[in-house]
Tab-separated table of C-alpha atoms in Angstrom:
chain	number	residue	atom	x	y	z
A	13	UNK	CA	0.317	0.171	-0.340
A	14	UNK	CA	1.302	3.385	-0.988
A	15	UNK	CA	2.566	5.806	2.089
A	16	UNK	CA	0.315	8.929	1.680
A	17	UNK	CA	2.953	10.785	1.469
A	18	UNK	CA	3.777	9.560	-2.253
A	19	UNK	CA	-0.118	9.246	-3.756
A	20	UNK	CA	0.246	13.357	-3.035
A	21	UNK	CA	3.903	13.792	-5.506
A	22	UNK	CA	1.777	10.687	-7.206
A	23	UNK	CA	-1.237	12.883	-8.675
A	24	UNK	CA	1.343	16.583	-8.377
A	25	UNK	CA	2.025	14.800	-12.128
A	26	UNK	CA	-1.148	13.421	-12.685
A	27	UNK	CA	-3.211	15.250	-15.787
A	28	UNK	CA	-7.227	15.229	-15.090
A	29	UNK	CA	-9.444	16.707	-17.723
A	30	UNK	CA	-10.937	19.661	-17.275
A	31	UNK	CA	-14.911	18.609	-16.976
A	32	UNK	CA	-15.223	18.874	-12.737
A	33	UNK	CA	-14.009	22.301	-12.770
A	34	UNK	CA	-16.603	23.522	-15.749
A	35	UNK	CA	-18.697	22.007	-13.589
A	36	UNK	CA	-18.266	23.894	-10.405
A	37	UNK	CA	-16.542	27.215	-11.246
A	38	UNK	CA	-18.765	29.285	-12.932
A	39	UNK	CA	-21.107	28.318	-10.511
A	40	UNK	CA	-18.738	29.417	-7.588
A	41	UNK	CA	-18.126	32.747	-9.801
A	42	UNK	CA	-22.123	33.320	-9.038
A	43	UNK	CA	-22.004	31.373	-5.663
A	44	UNK	CA	-19.554	34.513	-4.127
A	45	UNK	CA	-20.913	37.241	-6.422
A	46	UNK	CA	-24.516	36.597	-4.475
A	47	UNK	CA	-23.399	36.605	-1.231
A	48	UNK	CA	-20.365	38.707	-1.160
A	49	UNK	CA	-19.898	41.085	-3.995
A	50	UNK	CA	-18.032	41.505	-7.101
A	51	UNK	CA	-14.631	43.067	-4.467
A	52	UNK	CA	-14.828	39.950	-2.683
A	53	UNK	CA	-15.290	37.742	-4.602
A	54	UNK	CA	-12.697	38.090	-6.975
A	55	UNK	CA	-10.274	38.776	-3.778
A	56	UNK	CA	-11.161	35.339	-2.101
A	57	UNK	CA	-11.195	33.517	-5.768
A	58	UNK	CA	-7.538	34.767	-5.833
A	59	UNK	CA	-7.022	34.024	-2.438
A	60	UNK	CA	-7.655	30.346	-3.568
A	61	UNK	CA	-5.885	30.090	-6.776
A	62	UNK	CA	-2.265	31.653	-4.490
A	63	UNK	CA	-3.100	29.309	-1.410
A	64	UNK	CA	-3.838	25.959	-4.233
A	65	UNK	CA	-0.420	27.221	-5.616
A	66	UNK	CA	1.258	27.849	-2.229
A	67	UNK	CA	0.518	24.247	-2.000
A	68	UNK	CA	1.448	22.357	-4.918
A	69	UNK	CA	5.111	24.575	-4.883
A	70	UNK	CA	4.695	22.936	-1.356
A	71	UNK	CA	5.127	19.225	-3.509
A	72	UNK	CA	5.989	19.909	-6.529
A	73	UNK	CA	9.673	22.031	-6.303
A	74	UNK	CA	10.358	22.995	-9.191
A	75	UNK	CA	13.518	23.115	-10.946
A	76	UNK	CA	12.907	27.064	-12.942
A	77	UNK	CA	13.206	30.052	-9.940
A	78	UNK	CA	13.705	32.600	-12.458
A	79	UNK	CA	10.194	34.284	-13.400
A	80	UNK	CA	9.388	33.700	-16.517
A	81	UNK	CA	10.143	30.505	-16.774
A	82	UNK	CA	8.847	29.536	-13.812
A	83	UNK	CA	5.720	31.135	-14.864
A	84	UNK	CA	5.646	28.429	-17.488
A	85	UNK	CA	6.270	25.014	-16.113
A	86	UNK	CA	4.344	25.909	-13.311
A	87	UNK	CA	1.162	26.822	-16.417
A	88	UNK	CA	3.013	23.403	-17.768
A	89	UNK	CA	1.424	21.343	-14.139
A	90	UNK	CA	-1.395	23.191	-13.426
A	91	UNK	CA	-2.590	22.990	-16.766
A	92	UNK	CA	-0.788	21.302	-18.871
A	93	UNK	CA	-1.417	24.239	-20.725
A	94	UNK	CA	1.787	26.524	-23.552
A	95	UNK	CA	1.664	30.616	-21.950
A	96	UNK	CA	3.135	32.769	-23.940
A	97	UNK	CA	5.061	36.342	-22.362
A	98	UNK	CA	6.333	39.081	-23.282
A	99	UNK	CA	7.978	41.416	-21.046
A	100	UNK	CA	7.689	45.671	-22.218
A	101	UNK	CA	10.073	48.190	-20.671
A	102	UNK	CA	9.587	51.147	-19.317
A	103	UNK	CA	11.577	53.887	-17.392
A	104	UNK	CA	9.271	53.242	-14.822
A	105	UNK	CA	7.667	49.596	-15.471
A	106	UNK	CA	8.492	46.037	-16.451
A	107	UNK	CA	5.809	44.756	-17.548
A	108	UNK	CA	5.337	40.400	-18.015
A	109	UNK	CA	2.121	40.387	-20.053
A	110	UNK	CA	1.649	36.647	-19.518
A	111	UNK	CA	-1.196	35.370	-22.063
A	112	UNK	CA	-3.525	31.950	-22.332
A	113	UNK	CA	-4.716	31.227	-25.546
A	114	UNK	CA	-6.609	28.057	-23.324
A	115	UNK	CA	-7.753	29.231	-20.379
A	116	UNK	CA	-9.657	26.318	-18.389
A	117	UNK	CA	-11.075	28.414	-16.239
A	118	UNK	CA	-12.667	30.823	-19.027
A	119	UNK	CA	-15.617	29.780	-20.554
A	120	UNK	CA	-16.624	31.785	-24.015
A	121	UNK	CA	-20.223	30.560	-23.597
A	122	UNK	CA	-20.262	30.500	-20.670
A	123	UNK	CA	-21.716	34.736	-19.665
A	124	UNK	CA	-21.445	35.791	-16.128
A	125	UNK	CA	-23.316	39.017	-15.606
A	126	UNK	CA	-21.534	41.288	-13.995
A	127	UNK	CA	-17.727	39.661	-13.218
A	128	UNK	CA	-15.954	41.052	-14.904
A	129	UNK	CA	-12.911	38.579	-14.913
A	130	UNK	CA	-13.857	34.699	-15.042
A	131	UNK	CA	-10.285	33.815	-14.304
A	132	UNK	CA	-8.942	36.042	-11.649
A	133	UNK	CA	-8.198	32.855	-9.138
A	134	UNK	CA	-4.857	32.518	-11.378
A	135	UNK	CA	-3.408	35.583	-10.752
A	136	UNK	CA	-3.050	33.612	-6.896
A	137	UNK	CA	-1.360	31.548	-8.240
A	138	UNK	CA	1.098	33.616	-10.221
A	139	UNK	CA	1.574	35.603	-6.879
A	140	UNK	CA	2.080	32.481	-4.816
A	141	UNK	CA	4.326	31.589	-7.794
A	142	UNK	CA	6.196	35.301	-7.483
A	143	UNK	CA	7.131	34.675	-3.610
A	144	UNK	CA	8.282	32.021	-4.454
A	145	UNK	CA	11.286	32.796	-7.121
A	146	UNK	CA	11.700	35.878	-4.664
A	147	UNK	CA	13.423	33.448	-1.662
A	148	UNK	CA	16.060	33.102	-4.286
A	149	UNK	CA	15.777	36.000	-6.458
A	150	UNK	CA	14.124	38.626	-4.364
A	151	UNK	CA	12.154	41.248	-6.405
A	152	UNK	CA	11.323	44.730	-6.686
A	153	UNK	CA	6.949	45.902	-6.007
A	154	UNK	CA	4.634	45.042	-8.422
A	155	UNK	CA	1.319	44.793	-9.244
A	156	UNK	CA	-0.669	42.210	-10.867
A	157	UNK	CA	-3.945	42.774	-12.724
A	158	UNK	CA	-5.746	40.699	-15.112
A	159	UNK	CA	-5.906	42.742	-18.450
A	160	UNK	CA	-7.914	39.786	-21.048
A	161	UNK	CA	-10.270	37.469	-20.088
A	162	UNK	CA	-11.602	34.688	-23.181
A	163	UNK	CA	-14.989	34.193	-20.826
A	164	UNK	CA	-15.876	38.432	-20.576
A	165	UNK	CA	-14.619	37.953	-25.037
A	166	UNK	CA	-11.651	38.720	-25.001
A	167	UNK	CA	-9.609	36.185	-27.655
A	168	UNK	CA	-7.423	35.195	-25.136
A	169	UNK	CA	-6.114	35.628	-21.113
A	170	UNK	CA	-4.190	37.858	-20.860
A	171	UNK	CA	-1.855	38.858	-16.502
A	172	UNK	CA	-0.001	41.333	-15.949
A	173	UNK	CA	3.139	41.694	-13.263
A	174	UNK	CA	4.162	45.356	-13.404
A	175	UNK	CA	7.362	45.445	-11.629
A	176	UNK	CA	8.760	48.890	-10.710
A	177	UNK	CA	11.727	50.415	-11.973
A	178	UNK	CA	14.662	51.364	-9.547
B	137	UNK	CA	-25.647	6.972	-33.174
B	138	UNK	CA	-25.495	4.212	-29.864
B	139	UNK	CA	-25.629	0.498	-30.188
B	140	UNK	CA	-28.105	-1.968	-29.050
B	141	UNK	CA	-24.668	-4.123	-27.979
B	142	UNK	CA	-21.207	-2.996	-28.424
B	143	UNK	CA	-19.044	-6.129	-30.181
B	144	UNK	CA	-15.036	-6.761	-30.224
B	145	UNK	CA	-14.966	-4.117	-33.299
B	146	UNK	CA	-16.628	-0.694	-31.672
B	147	UNK	CA	-14.804	-1.394	-28.039
B	148	UNK	CA	-11.128	-1.699	-30.185
B	149	UNK	CA	-12.421	1.802	-31.736
B	150	UNK	CA	-13.030	3.016	-28.071
B	151	UNK	CA	-9.620	1.774	-26.508
B	152	UNK	CA	-8.266	3.582	-29.205
B	153	UNK	CA	-10.601	6.710	-28.729
B	154	UNK	CA	-9.712	6.811	-25.386
B	155	UNK	CA	-6.435	7.548	-25.522
B	156	UNK	CA	-6.677	9.967	-28.269
B	157	UNK	CA	-10.290	11.441	-26.644
B	158	UNK	CA	-7.490	12.184	-23.591
B	159	UNK	CA	-4.051	13.924	-25.191
B	160	UNK	CA	-6.370	16.559	-26.820
B	161	UNK	CA	-8.903	16.717	-24.205
B	162	UNK	CA	-7.979	20.112	-22.234
B	163	UNK	CA	-6.628	18.373	-18.422
B	164	UNK	CA	-5.774	20.039	-14.881
B	165	UNK	CA	-3.824	19.277	-11.947
B	166	UNK	CA	-4.911	16.064	-9.931
B	167	UNK	CA	-2.880	17.249	-6.923
B	168	UNK	CA	-3.537	21.112	-8.028
B	169	UNK	CA	-8.008	19.876	-8.261
B	170	UNK	CA	-8.093	19.083	-5.438
B	171	UNK	CA	-6.689	21.099	-3.424
B	172	UNK	CA	-8.582	23.824	-4.641
B	173	UNK	CA	-11.818	22.489	-3.672
B	174	UNK	CA	-10.629	22.158	-0.198
B	175	UNK	CA	-9.903	25.867	-0.394
B	176	UNK	CA	-12.608	26.282	-1.804
B	177	UNK	CA	-14.750	24.815	0.854
B	178	UNK	CA	-12.714	27.144	3.650
B	179	UNK	CA	-14.555	29.691	2.103
B	180	UNK	CA	-18.207	28.509	1.646
B	181	UNK	CA	-17.651	27.314	5.602
B	182	UNK	CA	-16.782	31.501	5.625
B	183	UNK	CA	-19.679	33.072	4.004
B	184	UNK	CA	-22.052	30.687	4.702
B	185	UNK	CA	-20.429	31.445	8.798
B	186	UNK	CA	-21.842	27.890	9.443
B	187	UNK	CA	-19.608	24.663	8.920
B	188	UNK	CA	-17.985	22.275	6.640
B	189	UNK	CA	-21.519	20.446	6.715
B	190	UNK	CA	-23.194	23.410	4.986
B	191	UNK	CA	-20.777	24.423	2.463
B	192	UNK	CA	-20.154	20.699	0.658
B	193	UNK	CA	-24.393	21.227	1.041
B	194	UNK	CA	-23.775	23.617	-0.980
B	195	UNK	CA	-21.153	22.635	-3.321
B	196	UNK	CA	-22.635	19.608	-3.995
B	197	UNK	CA	-26.120	21.920	-5.106
B	198	UNK	CA	-24.559	23.941	-7.427
B	199	UNK	CA	-22.465	20.743	-8.917
B	200	UNK	CA	-25.579	19.690	-9.917
B	201	UNK	CA	-27.441	22.390	-11.809
B	202	UNK	CA	-24.207	22.465	-13.581
B	203	UNK	CA	-23.304	19.019	-14.503
B	204	UNK	CA	-26.731	18.302	-16.505
B	205	UNK	CA	-25.992	20.390	-19.173
B	206	UNK	CA	-22.244	20.277	-19.340
B	207	UNK	CA	-22.430	16.244	-19.648
B	208	UNK	CA	-25.659	16.493	-22.355
B	209	UNK	CA	-23.247	18.534	-24.481
B	210	UNK	CA	-20.738	15.860	-24.351
B	211	UNK	CA	-22.787	13.273	-25.388
B	212	UNK	CA	-24.357	14.743	-27.689
B	213	UNK	CA	-22.263	17.079	-29.746
B	214	UNK	CA	-18.625	16.541	-31.225
B	215	UNK	CA	-16.134	16.029	-29.669
B	216	UNK	CA	-13.172	14.732	-32.117
B	217	UNK	CA	-13.133	14.091	-35.199
B	218	UNK	CA	-16.831	15.486	-35.396
B	219	UNK	CA	-17.497	11.746	-33.594
B	220	UNK	CA	-19.683	12.411	-29.886
B	221	UNK	CA	-19.514	10.591	-26.351
B	222	UNK	CA	-22.342	9.062	-27.449
B	223	UNK	CA	-20.450	6.344	-29.657
B	224	UNK	CA	-19.314	5.140	-26.921
B	225	UNK	CA	-22.589	3.780	-25.532
B	226	UNK	CA	-25.154	0.842	-26.095
B	227	UNK	CA	-28.029	-0.143	-24.844
B	228	UNK	CA	-27.058	-3.383	-22.943
B	229	UNK	CA	-27.089	-3.318	-19.482
B	230	UNK	CA	-23.364	-5.516	-18.939
B	231	UNK	CA	-21.686	-3.024	-21.044
B	232	UNK	CA	-21.947	-0.425	-18.114
B	233	UNK	CA	-18.658	-0.959	-16.969
B	234	UNK	CA	-16.834	-0.743	-19.944
B	235	UNK	CA	-18.206	2.564	-20.597
B	236	UNK	CA	-17.953	2.885	-17.844
B	237	UNK	CA	-14.558	2.147	-17.375
B	238	UNK	CA	-13.673	4.287	-21.038
B	239	UNK	CA	-14.958	7.444	-18.697
B	240	UNK	CA	-12.203	6.903	-16.241
B	241	UNK	CA	-9.829	6.542	-19.294
B	242	UNK	CA	-11.253	9.732	-20.978
B	243	UNK	CA	-10.667	11.253	-17.784
B	244	UNK	CA	-7.172	10.743	-16.465
B	245	UNK	CA	-5.669	9.239	-19.137
B	246	UNK	CA	-3.344	6.039	-18.346
B	247	UNK	CA	-3.602	7.004	-14.891
B	248	UNK	CA	-6.727	5.427	-14.542
B	249	UNK	CA	-5.549	2.089	-13.251
B	250	UNK	CA	-3.705	3.883	-10.266
B	251	UNK	CA	-7.234	5.136	-9.011
B	252	UNK	CA	-10.043	3.099	-10.348
B	253	UNK	CA	-10.683	-0.892	-9.973
B	254	UNK	CA	-12.246	-1.453	-12.771
B	255	UNK	CA	-16.139	-1.843	-12.180
B	256	UNK	CA	-18.129	-3.953	-10.226
B	257	UNK	CA	-21.990	-4.398	-11.755
B	258	UNK	CA	-24.481	-5.907	-9.687
B	259	UNK	CA	-27.855	-6.940	-11.424
B	260	UNK	CA	-31.201	-7.574	-9.208
B	261	UNK	CA	-34.045	-10.265	-10.989
B	262	UNK	CA	-36.463	-7.737	-10.811
B	263	UNK	CA	-34.303	-5.613	-13.157
B	264	UNK	CA	-32.741	-2.595	-10.668
B	265	UNK	CA	-28.683	-2.824	-10.075
B	266	UNK	CA	-25.826	-1.199	-8.337
B	267	UNK	CA	-22.198	0.282	-9.978
B	268	UNK	CA	-20.159	-0.308	-7.991
B	269	UNK	CA	-16.800	2.335	-8.057
B	270	UNK	CA	-14.143	1.740	-5.571
B	271	UNK	CA	-11.475	4.046	-5.431
B	272	UNK	CA	-7.839	2.538	-4.731
B	273	UNK	CA	-6.927	6.784	-4.189
B	274	UNK	CA	-9.250	9.585	-3.956
B	275	UNK	CA	-8.830	11.912	-6.658
B	276	UNK	CA	-10.368	14.638	-4.076
B	277	UNK	CA	-9.334	13.781	-0.493
B	278	UNK	CA	-6.172	12.832	-1.373
B	279	UNK	CA	-4.403	15.660	-0.627
B	280	UNK	CA	-5.824	17.110	2.405
B	281	UNK	CA	-4.701	16.127	6.223
B	282	UNK	CA	-7.618	18.666	7.608
B	283	UNK	CA	-11.451	17.243	7.517
B	284	UNK	CA	-12.034	14.923	10.416
B	285	UNK	CA	-14.831	12.576	9.905
B	286	UNK	CA	-16.536	15.339	12.418
B	287	UNK	CA	-16.566	17.065	10.188
B	288	UNK	CA	-18.104	16.092	7.539
B	289	UNK	CA	-20.874	15.295	9.339
B	290	UNK	CA	-24.470	13.148	7.502
B	291	UNK	CA	-22.557	14.823	4.416
B	292	UNK	CA	-19.309	12.690	2.172
B	293	UNK	CA	-16.329	14.597	0.563
B	294	UNK	CA	-16.636	12.775	-2.431
B	295	UNK	CA	-20.494	13.626	-3.321
B	296	UNK	CA	-18.912	16.213	-6.530
B	297	UNK	CA	-17.249	12.876	-7.930
B	298	UNK	CA	-20.602	10.535	-7.175
B	299	UNK	CA	-22.420	13.818	-8.923
B	300	UNK	CA	-20.591	14.042	-11.624
B	301	UNK	CA	-20.862	10.243	-12.122
B	302	UNK	CA	-24.547	9.569	-11.984
B	303	UNK	CA	-25.217	11.969	-14.212
B	304	UNK	CA	-22.815	11.358	-16.850
B	305	UNK	CA	-25.776	7.758	-17.074
B	306	UNK	CA	-28.430	9.750	-16.340
B	307	UNK	CA	-27.994	11.870	-19.580
B	308	UNK	CA	-26.784	8.989	-21.343
B	309	UNK	CA	-29.613	7.067	-20.714
B	310	UNK	CA	-31.702	9.485	-21.075
B	311	UNK	CA	-30.341	10.066	-24.660
B	312	UNK	CA	-30.577	6.364	-25.618
B	313	UNK	CA	-34.610	6.107	-24.277
B	314	UNK	CA	-33.261	3.977	-21.560
B	315	UNK	CA	-35.875	2.456	-19.701
B	316	UNK	CA	-33.710	2.358	-16.963
B	317	UNK	CA	-33.454	5.559	-13.987
B	318	UNK	CA	-30.964	6.348	-11.872
B	319	UNK	CA	-31.561	5.818	-8.246
B	320	UNK	CA	-28.639	7.582	-6.100
B	321	UNK	CA	-25.284	8.748	-6.579
B	322	UNK	CA	-23.795	9.000	-3.697
B	323	UNK	CA	-20.116	8.272	-2.236
B	324	UNK	CA	-20.209	4.634	0.310
B	325	UNK	CA	-16.406	4.673	1.841
B	326	UNK	CA	-13.929	7.461	1.827
B	327	UNK	CA	-10.732	7.885	2.906
B	328	UNK	CA	-11.365	10.710	5.312
B	329	UNK	CA	-13.940	8.851	6.958
B	330	UNK	CA	-11.295	6.073	7.655
B	331	UNK	CA	-12.472	3.472	4.669
B	332	UNK	CA	-9.331	1.344	3.813
B	333	UNK	CA	-10.606	2.200	0.418
B	334	UNK	CA	-12.862	4.813	-1.718
B	335	UNK	CA	-16.429	4.225	-3.006
B	336	UNK	CA	-19.005	5.711	-5.038
B	337	UNK	CA	-23.022	3.468	-5.857
B	338	UNK	CA	-25.231	4.558	-8.305
B	339	UNK	CA	-27.984	2.855	-7.886
B	340	UNK	CA	-30.704	2.373	-10.874
B	341	UNK	CA	-33.853	1.142	-10.901
B	342	UNK	CA	-36.692	0.376	-14.722
B	343	UNK	CA	-38.476	3.305	-15.048
B	344	UNK	CA	-41.159	1.073	-14.722
B	345	UNK	CA	-40.169	-0.363	-10.945
B	346	UNK	CA	-39.948	3.329	-10.185
B	347	UNK	CA	-43.753	4.698	-11.363
B	348	UNK	CA	-44.924	1.941	-9.648
B	349	UNK	CA	-43.950	1.790	-6.145
B	350	UNK	CA	-44.951	5.798	-6.385
């Protein structure tokens, strides 16, 4: 019989069809929206992502520590998806644009009234990755935001990390 | 597209198709999914101001709302190369374990054998029956160490997965206009309750029998 730790490690390498997420995710957003309103819903769902990301990173220890390869590796591990990361520099900021064309939380066929970004939970996962990266490479102050969502009509989902320069 | 009984050739094609379907499908990490459910239940509990039992009840209710719609689409609409999931369906009740196993494979890939045992179908003389799905590892609770059986109360932690399986069978039978009705899909054994394995039991009966009893 396998030990629980071994089963957990096994599960961190296994993937399951997105059917369960499609079945419960839209109703979860509606539930929070009705109970606590848009702002708190976004905060709660994003925090859920953060806590899941943290726990996953405790079991699966990625070799990558720098932000870009770490995020790519994390998206692959968590959602079996490839993301494109574009970088934009200005005098004051340094922006990473993470582009996901097959977000698991957005269903363009399901429109959730009043929800700007259905995949807001992904921001929490990204935050967990940034924290993980900062253990090795201290990071400057940053802001996170969801810029685009397939679930609200955009052609792809885009998350932005904006670092302050200097 | 369903048939009276699954023949050798169709079973072979289903076996090939389930691998291909899994490879092409959108997926999420198994541990990540289990952890996500745990963390969501934590927030549900806070928002509802109650117990885990209440949170599970609310969560289950919401899954039931969406499950029928998602699965009926999956059965009737093409999912791969113009073929819908109905290709794997048969009107012969004895094919149910094979079809269920193919569904597991389509869901979780070649690792399904680590998680699920071959489903056990028990048929009664009056036409009613039970499908027992045993899990050697639980995809929902393996990563959880902070839920006790007292926390669960009368609710089942795996009711989401039980609902999913029950809904797949219900929708498939509705699609084929089968004379059977799913009576209950329930988690009957659970690691979190101290059982040595997880188990989901789906009970069904001929519609005629259900109507007579009503």
